[in-house]
PDB file of C-alpha atoms in Angstrom:
ATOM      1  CA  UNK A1403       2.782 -21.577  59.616  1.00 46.00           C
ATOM      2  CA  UNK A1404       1.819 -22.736  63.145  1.00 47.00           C
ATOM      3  CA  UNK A1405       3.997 -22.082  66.193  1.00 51.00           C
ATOM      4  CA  UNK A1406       4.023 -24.314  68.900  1.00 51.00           C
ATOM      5  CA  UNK A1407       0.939 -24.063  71.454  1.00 50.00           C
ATOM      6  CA  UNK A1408       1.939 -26.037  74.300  1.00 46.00           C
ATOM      7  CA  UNK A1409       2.490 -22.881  76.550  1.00 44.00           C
ATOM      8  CA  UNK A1410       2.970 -24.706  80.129  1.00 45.00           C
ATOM      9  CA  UNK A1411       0.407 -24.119  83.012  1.00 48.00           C
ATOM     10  CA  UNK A1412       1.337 -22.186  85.934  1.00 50.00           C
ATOM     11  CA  UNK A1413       0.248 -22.304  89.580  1.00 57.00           C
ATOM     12  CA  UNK A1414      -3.183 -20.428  89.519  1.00 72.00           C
ATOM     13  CA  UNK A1415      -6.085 -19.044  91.749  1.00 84.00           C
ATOM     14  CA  UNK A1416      -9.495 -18.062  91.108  1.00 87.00           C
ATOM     15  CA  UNK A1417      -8.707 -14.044  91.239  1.00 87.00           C
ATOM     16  CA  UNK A1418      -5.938 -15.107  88.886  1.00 86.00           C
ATOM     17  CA  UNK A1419      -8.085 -17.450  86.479  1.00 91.00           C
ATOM     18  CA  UNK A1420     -11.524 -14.539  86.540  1.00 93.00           C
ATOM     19  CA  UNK A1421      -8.359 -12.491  85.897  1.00 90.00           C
ATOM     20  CA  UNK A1422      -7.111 -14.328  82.319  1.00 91.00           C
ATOM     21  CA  UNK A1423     -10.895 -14.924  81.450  1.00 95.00           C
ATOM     22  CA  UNK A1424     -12.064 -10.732  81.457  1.00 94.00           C
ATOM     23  CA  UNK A1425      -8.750  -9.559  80.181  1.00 93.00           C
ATOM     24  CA  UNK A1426      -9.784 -11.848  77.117  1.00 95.00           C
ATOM     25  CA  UNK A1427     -11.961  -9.100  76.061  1.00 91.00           C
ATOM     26  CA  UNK A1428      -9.304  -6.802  75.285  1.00 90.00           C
ATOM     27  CA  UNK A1429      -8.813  -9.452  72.242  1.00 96.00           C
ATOM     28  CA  UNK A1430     -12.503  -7.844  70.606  1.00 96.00           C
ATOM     29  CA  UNK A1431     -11.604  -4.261  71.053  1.00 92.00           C
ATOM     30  CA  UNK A1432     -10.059  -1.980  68.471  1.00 94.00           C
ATOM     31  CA  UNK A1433      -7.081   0.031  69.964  1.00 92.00           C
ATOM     32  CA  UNK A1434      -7.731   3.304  70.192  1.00 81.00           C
ATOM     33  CA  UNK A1435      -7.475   7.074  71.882  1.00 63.00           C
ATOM     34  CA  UNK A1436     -10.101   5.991  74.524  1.00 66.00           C
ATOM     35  CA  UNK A1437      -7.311   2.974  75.787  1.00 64.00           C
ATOM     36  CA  UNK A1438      -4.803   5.917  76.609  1.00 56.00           C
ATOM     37  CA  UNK A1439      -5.266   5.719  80.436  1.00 52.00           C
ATOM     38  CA  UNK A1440      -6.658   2.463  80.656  1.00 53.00           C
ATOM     39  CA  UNK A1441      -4.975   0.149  83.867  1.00 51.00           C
ATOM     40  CA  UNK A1442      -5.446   2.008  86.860  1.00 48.00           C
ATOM     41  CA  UNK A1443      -7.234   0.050  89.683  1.00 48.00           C
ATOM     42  CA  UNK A1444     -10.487   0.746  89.517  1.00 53.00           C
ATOM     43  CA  UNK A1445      -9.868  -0.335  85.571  1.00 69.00           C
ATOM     44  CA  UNK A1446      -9.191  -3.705  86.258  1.00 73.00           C
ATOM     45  CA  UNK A1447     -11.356  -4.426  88.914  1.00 79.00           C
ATOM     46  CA  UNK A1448     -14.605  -3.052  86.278  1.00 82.00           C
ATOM     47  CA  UNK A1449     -12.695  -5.768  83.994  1.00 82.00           C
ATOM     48  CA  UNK A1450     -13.076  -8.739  86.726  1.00 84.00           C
ATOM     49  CA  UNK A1451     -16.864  -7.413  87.512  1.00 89.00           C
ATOM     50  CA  UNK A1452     -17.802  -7.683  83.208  1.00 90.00           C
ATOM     51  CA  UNK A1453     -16.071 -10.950  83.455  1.00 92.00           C
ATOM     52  CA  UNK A1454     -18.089 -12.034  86.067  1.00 94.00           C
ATOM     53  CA  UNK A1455     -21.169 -10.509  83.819  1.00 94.00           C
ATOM     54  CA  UNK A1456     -20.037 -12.346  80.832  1.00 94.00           C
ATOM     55  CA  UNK A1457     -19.757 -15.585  82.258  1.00 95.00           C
ATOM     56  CA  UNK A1458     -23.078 -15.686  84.251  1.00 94.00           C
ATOM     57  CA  UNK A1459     -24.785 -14.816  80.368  1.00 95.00           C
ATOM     58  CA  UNK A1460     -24.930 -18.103  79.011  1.00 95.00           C
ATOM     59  CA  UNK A1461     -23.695 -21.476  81.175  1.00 97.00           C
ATOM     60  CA  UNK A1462     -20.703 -23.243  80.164  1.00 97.00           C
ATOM     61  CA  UNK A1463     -22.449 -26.179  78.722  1.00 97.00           C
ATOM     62  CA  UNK A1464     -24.435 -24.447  76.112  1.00 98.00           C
ATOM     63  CA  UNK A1465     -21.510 -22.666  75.136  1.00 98.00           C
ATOM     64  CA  UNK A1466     -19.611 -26.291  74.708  1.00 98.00           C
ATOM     65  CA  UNK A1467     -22.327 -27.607  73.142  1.00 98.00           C
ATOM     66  CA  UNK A1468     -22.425 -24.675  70.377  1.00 98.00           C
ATOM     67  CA  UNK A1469     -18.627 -25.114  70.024  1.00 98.00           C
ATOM     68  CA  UNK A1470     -18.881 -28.560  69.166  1.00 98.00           C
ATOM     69  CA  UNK A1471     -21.593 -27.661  66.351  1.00 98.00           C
ATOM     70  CA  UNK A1472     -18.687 -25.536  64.998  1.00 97.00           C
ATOM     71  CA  UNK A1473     -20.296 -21.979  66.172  1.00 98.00           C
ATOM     72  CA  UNK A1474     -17.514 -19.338  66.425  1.00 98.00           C
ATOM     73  CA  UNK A1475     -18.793 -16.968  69.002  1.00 98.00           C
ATOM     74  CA  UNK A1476     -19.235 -20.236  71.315  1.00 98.00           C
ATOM     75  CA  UNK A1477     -16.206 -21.633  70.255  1.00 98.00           C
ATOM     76  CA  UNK A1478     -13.875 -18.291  70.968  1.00 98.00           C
ATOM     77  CA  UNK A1479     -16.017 -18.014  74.352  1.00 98.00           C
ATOM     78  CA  UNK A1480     -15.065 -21.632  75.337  1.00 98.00           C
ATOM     79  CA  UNK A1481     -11.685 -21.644  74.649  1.00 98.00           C
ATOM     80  CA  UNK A1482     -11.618 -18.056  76.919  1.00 98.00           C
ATOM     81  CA  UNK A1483     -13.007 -20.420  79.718  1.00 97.00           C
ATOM     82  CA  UNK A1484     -10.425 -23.170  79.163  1.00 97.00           C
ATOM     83  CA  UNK A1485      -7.830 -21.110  78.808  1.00 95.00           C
ATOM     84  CA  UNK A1486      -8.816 -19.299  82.517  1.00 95.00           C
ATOM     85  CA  UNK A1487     -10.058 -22.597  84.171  1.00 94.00           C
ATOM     86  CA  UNK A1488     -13.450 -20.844  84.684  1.00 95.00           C
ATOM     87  CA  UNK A1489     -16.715 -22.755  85.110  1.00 95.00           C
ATOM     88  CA  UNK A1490     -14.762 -25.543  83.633  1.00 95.00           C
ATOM     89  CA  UNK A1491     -12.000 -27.436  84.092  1.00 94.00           C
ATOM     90  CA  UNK A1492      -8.481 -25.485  82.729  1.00 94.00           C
ATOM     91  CA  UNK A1493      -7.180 -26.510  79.811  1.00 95.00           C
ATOM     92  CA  UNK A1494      -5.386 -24.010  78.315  1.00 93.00           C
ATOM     93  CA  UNK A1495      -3.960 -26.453  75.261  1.00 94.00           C
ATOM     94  CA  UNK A1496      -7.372 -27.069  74.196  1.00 97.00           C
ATOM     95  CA  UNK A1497      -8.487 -23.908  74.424  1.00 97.00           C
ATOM     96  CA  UNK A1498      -5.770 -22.430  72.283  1.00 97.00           C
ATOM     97  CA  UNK A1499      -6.859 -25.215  70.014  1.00 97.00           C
ATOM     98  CA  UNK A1500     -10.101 -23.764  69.660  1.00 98.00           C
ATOM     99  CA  UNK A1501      -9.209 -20.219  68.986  1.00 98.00           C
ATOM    100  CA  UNK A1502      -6.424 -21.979  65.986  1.00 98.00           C
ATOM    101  CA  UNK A1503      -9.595 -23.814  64.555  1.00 98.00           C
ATOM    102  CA  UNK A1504     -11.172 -20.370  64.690  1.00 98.00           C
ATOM    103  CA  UNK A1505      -8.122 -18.335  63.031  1.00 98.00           C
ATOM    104  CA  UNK A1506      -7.156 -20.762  60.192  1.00 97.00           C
ATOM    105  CA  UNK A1507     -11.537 -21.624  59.346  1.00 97.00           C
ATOM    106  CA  UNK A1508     -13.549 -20.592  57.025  1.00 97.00           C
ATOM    107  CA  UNK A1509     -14.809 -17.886  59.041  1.00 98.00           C
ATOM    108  CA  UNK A1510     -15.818 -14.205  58.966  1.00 97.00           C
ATOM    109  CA  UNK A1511     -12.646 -12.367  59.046  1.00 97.00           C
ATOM    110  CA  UNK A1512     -13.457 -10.475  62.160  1.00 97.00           C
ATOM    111  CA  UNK A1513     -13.987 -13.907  64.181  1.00 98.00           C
ATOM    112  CA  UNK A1514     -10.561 -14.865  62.522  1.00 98.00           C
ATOM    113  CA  UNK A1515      -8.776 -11.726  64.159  1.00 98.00           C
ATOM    114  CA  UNK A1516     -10.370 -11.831  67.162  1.00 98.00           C
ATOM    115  CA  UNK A1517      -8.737 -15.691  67.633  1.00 98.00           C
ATOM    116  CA  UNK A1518      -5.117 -14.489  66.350  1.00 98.00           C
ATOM    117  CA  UNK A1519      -5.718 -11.830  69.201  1.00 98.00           C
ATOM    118  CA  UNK A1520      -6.824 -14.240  71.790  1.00 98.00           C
ATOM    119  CA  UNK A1521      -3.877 -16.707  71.129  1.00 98.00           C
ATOM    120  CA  UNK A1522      -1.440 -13.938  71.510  1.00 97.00           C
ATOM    121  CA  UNK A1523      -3.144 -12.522  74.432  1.00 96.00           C
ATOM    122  CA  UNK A1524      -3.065 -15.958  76.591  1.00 94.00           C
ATOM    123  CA  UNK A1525       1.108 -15.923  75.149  1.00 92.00           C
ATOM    124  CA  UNK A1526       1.152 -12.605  76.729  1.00 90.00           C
ATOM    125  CA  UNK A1527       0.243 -13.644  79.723  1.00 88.00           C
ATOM    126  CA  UNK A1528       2.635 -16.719  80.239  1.00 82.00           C
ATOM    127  CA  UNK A1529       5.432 -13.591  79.968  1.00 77.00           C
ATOM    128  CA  UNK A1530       4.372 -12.735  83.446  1.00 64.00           C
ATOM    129  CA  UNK A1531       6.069 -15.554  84.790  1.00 53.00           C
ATOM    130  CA  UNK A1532       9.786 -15.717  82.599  1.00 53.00           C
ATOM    131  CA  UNK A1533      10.019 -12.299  81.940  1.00 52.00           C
ATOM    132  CA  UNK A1534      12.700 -11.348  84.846  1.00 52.00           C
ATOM    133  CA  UNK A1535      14.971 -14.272  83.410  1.00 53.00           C
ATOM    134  CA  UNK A1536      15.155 -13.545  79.824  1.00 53.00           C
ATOM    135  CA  UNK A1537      15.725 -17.424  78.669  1.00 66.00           C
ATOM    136  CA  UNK A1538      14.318 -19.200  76.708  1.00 73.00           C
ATOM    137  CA  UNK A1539      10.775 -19.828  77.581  1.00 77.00           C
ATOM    138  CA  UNK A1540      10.447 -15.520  77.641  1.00 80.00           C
ATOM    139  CA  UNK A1541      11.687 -15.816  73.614  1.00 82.00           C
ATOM    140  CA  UNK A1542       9.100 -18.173  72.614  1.00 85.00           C
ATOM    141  CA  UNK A1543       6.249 -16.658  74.317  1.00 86.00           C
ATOM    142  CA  UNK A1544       7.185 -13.430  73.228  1.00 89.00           C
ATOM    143  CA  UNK A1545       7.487 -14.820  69.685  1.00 92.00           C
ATOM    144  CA  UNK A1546       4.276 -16.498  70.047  1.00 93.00           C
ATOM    145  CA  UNK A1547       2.605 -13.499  70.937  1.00 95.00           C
ATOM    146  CA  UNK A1548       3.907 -10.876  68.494  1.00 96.00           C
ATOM    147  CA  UNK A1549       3.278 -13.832  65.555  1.00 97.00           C
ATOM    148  CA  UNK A1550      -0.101 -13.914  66.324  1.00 98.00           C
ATOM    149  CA  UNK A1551      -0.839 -10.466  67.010  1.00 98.00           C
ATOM    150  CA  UNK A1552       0.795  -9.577  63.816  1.00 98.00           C
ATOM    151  CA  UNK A1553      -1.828 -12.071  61.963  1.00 98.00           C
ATOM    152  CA  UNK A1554      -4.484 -10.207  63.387  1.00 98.00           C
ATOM    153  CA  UNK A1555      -3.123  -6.912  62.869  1.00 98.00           C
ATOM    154  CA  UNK A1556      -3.065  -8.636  58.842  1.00 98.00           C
ATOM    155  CA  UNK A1557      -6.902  -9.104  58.790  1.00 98.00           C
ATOM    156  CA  UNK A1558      -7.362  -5.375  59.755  1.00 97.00           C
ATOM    157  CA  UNK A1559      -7.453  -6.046  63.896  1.00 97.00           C
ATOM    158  CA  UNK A1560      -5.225  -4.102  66.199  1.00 97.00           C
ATOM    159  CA  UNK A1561      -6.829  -4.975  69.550  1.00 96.00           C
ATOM    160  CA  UNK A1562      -6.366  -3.321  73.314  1.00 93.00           C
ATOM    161  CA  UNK A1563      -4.794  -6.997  73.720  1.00 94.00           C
ATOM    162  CA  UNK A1564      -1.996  -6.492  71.112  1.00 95.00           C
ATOM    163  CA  UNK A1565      -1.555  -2.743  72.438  1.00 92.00           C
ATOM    164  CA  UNK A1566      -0.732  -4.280  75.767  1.00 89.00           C
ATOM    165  CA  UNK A1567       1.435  -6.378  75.130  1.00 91.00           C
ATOM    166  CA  UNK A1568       3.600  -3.334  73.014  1.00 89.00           C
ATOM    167  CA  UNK A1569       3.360  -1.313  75.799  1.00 83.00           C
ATOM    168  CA  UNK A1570       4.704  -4.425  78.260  1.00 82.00           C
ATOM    169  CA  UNK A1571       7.797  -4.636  75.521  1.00 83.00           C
ATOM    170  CA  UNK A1572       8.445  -0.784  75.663  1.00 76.00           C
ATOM    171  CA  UNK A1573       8.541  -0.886  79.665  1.00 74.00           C
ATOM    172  CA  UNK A1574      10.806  -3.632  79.918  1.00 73.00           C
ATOM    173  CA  UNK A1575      14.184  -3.324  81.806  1.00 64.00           C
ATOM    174  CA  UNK A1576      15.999  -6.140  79.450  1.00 63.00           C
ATOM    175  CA  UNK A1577      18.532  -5.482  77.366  1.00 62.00           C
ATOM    176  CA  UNK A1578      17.485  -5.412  73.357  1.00 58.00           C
ATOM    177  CA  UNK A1579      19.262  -8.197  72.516  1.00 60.00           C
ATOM    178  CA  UNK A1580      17.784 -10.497  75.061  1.00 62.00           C
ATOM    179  CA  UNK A1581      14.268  -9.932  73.870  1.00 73.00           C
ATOM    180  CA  UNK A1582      12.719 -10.528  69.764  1.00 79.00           C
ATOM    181  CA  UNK A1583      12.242  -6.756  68.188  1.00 82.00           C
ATOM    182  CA  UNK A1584       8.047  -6.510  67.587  1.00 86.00           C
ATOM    183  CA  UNK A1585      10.023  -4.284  64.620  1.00 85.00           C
ATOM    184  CA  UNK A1586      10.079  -7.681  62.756  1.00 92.00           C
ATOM    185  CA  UNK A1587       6.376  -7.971  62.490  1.00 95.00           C
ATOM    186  CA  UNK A1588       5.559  -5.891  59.384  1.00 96.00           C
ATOM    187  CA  UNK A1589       1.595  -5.422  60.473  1.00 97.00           C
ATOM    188  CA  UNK A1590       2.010  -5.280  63.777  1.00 96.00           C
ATOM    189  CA  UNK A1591       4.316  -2.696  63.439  1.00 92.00           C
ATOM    190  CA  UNK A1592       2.951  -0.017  61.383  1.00 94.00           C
ATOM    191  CA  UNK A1593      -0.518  -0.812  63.379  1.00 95.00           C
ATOM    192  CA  UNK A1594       1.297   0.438  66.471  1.00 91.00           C
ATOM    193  CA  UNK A1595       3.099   3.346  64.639  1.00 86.00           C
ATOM    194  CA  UNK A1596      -0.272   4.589  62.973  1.00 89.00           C
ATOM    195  CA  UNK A1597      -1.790   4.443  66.747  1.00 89.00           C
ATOM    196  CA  UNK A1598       0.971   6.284  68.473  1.00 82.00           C
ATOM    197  CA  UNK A1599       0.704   8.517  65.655  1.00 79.00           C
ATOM    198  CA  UNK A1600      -2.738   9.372  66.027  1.00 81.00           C
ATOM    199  CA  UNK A1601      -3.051   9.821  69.661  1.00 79.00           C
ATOM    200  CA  UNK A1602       0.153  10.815  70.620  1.00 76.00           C
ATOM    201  CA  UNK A1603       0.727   7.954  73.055  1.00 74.00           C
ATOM    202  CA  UNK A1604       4.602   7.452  73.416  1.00 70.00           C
ATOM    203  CA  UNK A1605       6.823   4.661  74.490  1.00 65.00           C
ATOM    204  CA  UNK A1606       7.072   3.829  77.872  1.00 59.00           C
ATOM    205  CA  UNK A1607      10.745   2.706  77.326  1.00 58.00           C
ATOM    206  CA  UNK A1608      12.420   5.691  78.747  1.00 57.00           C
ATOM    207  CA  UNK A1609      15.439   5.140  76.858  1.00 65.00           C
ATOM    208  CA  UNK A1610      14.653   5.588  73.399  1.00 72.00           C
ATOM    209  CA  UNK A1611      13.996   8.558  71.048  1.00 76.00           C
ATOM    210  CA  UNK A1612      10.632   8.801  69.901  1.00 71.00           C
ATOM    211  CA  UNK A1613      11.158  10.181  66.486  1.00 73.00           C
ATOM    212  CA  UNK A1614      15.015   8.045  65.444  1.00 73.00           C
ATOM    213  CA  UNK A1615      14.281   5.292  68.102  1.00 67.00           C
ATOM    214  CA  UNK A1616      18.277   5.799  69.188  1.00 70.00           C
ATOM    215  CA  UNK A1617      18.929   3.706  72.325  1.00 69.00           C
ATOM    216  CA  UNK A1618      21.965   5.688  74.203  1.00 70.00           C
ATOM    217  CA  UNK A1619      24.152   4.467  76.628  1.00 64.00           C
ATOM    218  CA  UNK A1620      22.957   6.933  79.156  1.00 67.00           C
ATOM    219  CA  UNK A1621      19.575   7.698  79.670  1.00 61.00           C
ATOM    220  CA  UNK A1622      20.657  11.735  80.181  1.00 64.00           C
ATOM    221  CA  UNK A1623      21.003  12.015  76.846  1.00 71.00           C
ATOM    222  CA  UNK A1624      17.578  12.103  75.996  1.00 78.00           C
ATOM    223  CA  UNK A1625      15.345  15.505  76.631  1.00 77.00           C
ATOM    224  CA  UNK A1626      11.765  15.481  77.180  1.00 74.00           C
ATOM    225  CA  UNK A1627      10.118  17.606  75.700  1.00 75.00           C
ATOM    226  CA  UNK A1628       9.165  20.859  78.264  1.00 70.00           C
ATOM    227  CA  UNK A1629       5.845  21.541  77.461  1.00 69.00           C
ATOM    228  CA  UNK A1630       3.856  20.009  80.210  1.00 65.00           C
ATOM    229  CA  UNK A1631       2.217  17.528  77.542  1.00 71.00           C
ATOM    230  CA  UNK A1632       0.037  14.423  80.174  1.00 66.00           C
ATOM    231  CA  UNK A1633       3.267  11.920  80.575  1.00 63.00           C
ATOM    232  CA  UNK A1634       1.486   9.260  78.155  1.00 63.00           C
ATOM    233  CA  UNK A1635       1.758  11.929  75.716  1.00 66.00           C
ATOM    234  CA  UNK A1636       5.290  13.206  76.375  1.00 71.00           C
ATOM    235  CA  UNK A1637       8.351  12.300  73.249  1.00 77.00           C
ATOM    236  CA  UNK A1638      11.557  12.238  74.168  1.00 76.00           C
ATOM    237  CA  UNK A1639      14.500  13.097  71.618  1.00 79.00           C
ATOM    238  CA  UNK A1640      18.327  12.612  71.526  1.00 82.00           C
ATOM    239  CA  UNK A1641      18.905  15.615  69.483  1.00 81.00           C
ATOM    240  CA  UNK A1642      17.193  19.093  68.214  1.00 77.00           C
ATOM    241  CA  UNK A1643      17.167  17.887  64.727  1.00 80.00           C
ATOM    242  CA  UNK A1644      14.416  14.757  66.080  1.00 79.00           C
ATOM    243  CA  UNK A1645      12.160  17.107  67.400  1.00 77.00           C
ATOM    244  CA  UNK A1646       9.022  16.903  65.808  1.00 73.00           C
ATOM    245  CA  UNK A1647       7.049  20.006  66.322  1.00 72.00           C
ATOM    246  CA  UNK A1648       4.564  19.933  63.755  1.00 71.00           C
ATOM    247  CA  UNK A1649       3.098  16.403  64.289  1.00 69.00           C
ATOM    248  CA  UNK A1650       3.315  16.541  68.434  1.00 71.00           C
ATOM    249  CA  UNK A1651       2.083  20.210  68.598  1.00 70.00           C
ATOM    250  CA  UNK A1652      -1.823  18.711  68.511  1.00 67.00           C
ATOM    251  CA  UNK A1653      -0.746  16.663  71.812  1.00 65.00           C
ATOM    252  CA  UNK A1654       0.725  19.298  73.859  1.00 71.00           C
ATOM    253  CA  UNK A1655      -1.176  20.952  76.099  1.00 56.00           C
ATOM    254  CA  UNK A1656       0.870  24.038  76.447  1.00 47.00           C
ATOM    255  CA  UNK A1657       0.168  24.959  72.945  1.00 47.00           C
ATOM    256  CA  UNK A1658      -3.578  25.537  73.342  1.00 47.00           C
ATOM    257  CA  UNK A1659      -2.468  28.762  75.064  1.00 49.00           C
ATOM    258  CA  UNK A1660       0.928  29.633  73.493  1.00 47.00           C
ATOM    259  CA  UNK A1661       1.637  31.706  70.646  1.00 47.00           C
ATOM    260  CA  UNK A1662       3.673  29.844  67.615  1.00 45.00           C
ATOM    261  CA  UNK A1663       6.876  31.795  68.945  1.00 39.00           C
ATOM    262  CA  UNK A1664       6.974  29.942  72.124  1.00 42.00           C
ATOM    263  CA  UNK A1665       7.000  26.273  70.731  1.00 41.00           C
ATOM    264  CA  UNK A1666       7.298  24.027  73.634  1.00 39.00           C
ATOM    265  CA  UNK A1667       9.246  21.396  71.523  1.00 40.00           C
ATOM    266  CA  UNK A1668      11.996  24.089  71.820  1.00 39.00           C
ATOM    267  CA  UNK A1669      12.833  23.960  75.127  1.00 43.00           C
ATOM    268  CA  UNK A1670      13.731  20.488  76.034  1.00 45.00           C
ATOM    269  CA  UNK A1671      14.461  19.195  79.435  1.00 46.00           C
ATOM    270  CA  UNK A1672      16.321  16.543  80.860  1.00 47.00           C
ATOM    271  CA  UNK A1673      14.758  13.024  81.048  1.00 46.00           C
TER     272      UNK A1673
END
């Protein structure tokens, strides 16, 4: 099944294109505890400086010339510079092109999930720019992005990229029913469930429970959870009977200290 790839261009600057092209790397990296904080400032501009590193590796017309011969590694890296209108002229449908040719080839699997990724990532990014209106154009580039991240999550490849984009979902202001539930996306889904539940990492959505996923109608009826635990770390819960003591005990950082009578998890305070 192919969804539609004609994502429409946008107005665009260099900072914005060096931008799409380094964040393209989060599509070869395995999610995982290390990603936690990732995002502050200095984060991103270390991402625009290894873009700039990347690029200046190998000029653009070697790497055309390898995709043309049918290379993978050339023909991922020149759709990344299509798709960001670096050292080339943009062309974001043929670069998404590329990365398809990638995905559905007889290629290594790896190459295959790293494509997926990158197709979803450049989706992603289009939801920068429809994401306040919640029409149309935000439900087919979210679709697009959780299909394909989903595929790669199926050939064993939860990225930073697809992690990203969850966390983007979670933080949204939007009602539920104006957006497409990543819920839907069998891999996807457990990928991101198995990640929160080894490292901890909650939803940013500060309106659902972390262990029922109950959406109330006001926010105040969800408790944090009082143990100091780093904010990225912190559940919330709608009730006593969703606290989950025994799996988020390893994550709070009150417990290093505290005896098992004095169970942070306990004592719950307002969100």
């Amino acid at each position: 099944m192919t969804q539609n790839l004609d994502i429409k261009a946008s107005i665009r600057t260099p900072d914005y294109n060096l931008r799409v092209y380094s964040t393209c790397a989060q599509c070869y990296i395995p999610a995982d505890a290390t990603v936690i904080h990732l995002r502050s400032k200095d984060n991103k501009e270390q991402e625009s400086r290894e873009g700039e590193e990347r690029l200046s590796r190998t000029e653009t017309r070697f790497v055309r010339m390898g995709a043309a011969k049918g290379r993978p590694d050339d023909m991922l890296e020149y759709g990344m510079r299509l798709c960001a209108g670096v050292r080339c002229i943009l062309d974001e449908k043929a670069g998404l092109q590329l990365f398809l040719k990638v995905a559905e080839g007889s290629f290594p699997l790896e190459k295959r999930a790293v494509a997926y990724s990158l197709i979803s990532h450049i989706s992603k990014l289009r939801l920068g720019f429809n994401f306040a209106d919640g029409g149309k154009a935000l439900k087919e580039n979210l679709f697009n992005a959780f299909f394909y991240a989903n595929r790669s999550c199926e050939l064993g490849l939860f990225s930073v990229s697809a992690l990203f984009l969850l966390r983007f979902y979670d933080s949204t202001k939007l009602e539920r029913e104006q957006l497409i539930p990543y819920q839907q996306f069998d891999a996807l889904s457990q990928a991101y469930n198995q990640f929160r539940l080894q490292t901890g990492m909650q939803r940013l959505q500060a309106r659902i429970c972390t262990v029922c996923g109950n959406y109330p109608k006001q926010k105040s009826d969800l408790k944090r959870c009082g143990g100091g635990c780093p904010m990225a770390q912190q559940p919330l819960y709608c009730s006593r009977e969703c606290q989950d003591w025994p799996r988020h005990k390893y994550w709070c950082k009150r417990t290093l200290n505290s005896p098992e009578s004095e169970r942070p998890s306990e004592a719950m305070t307002s969100g």
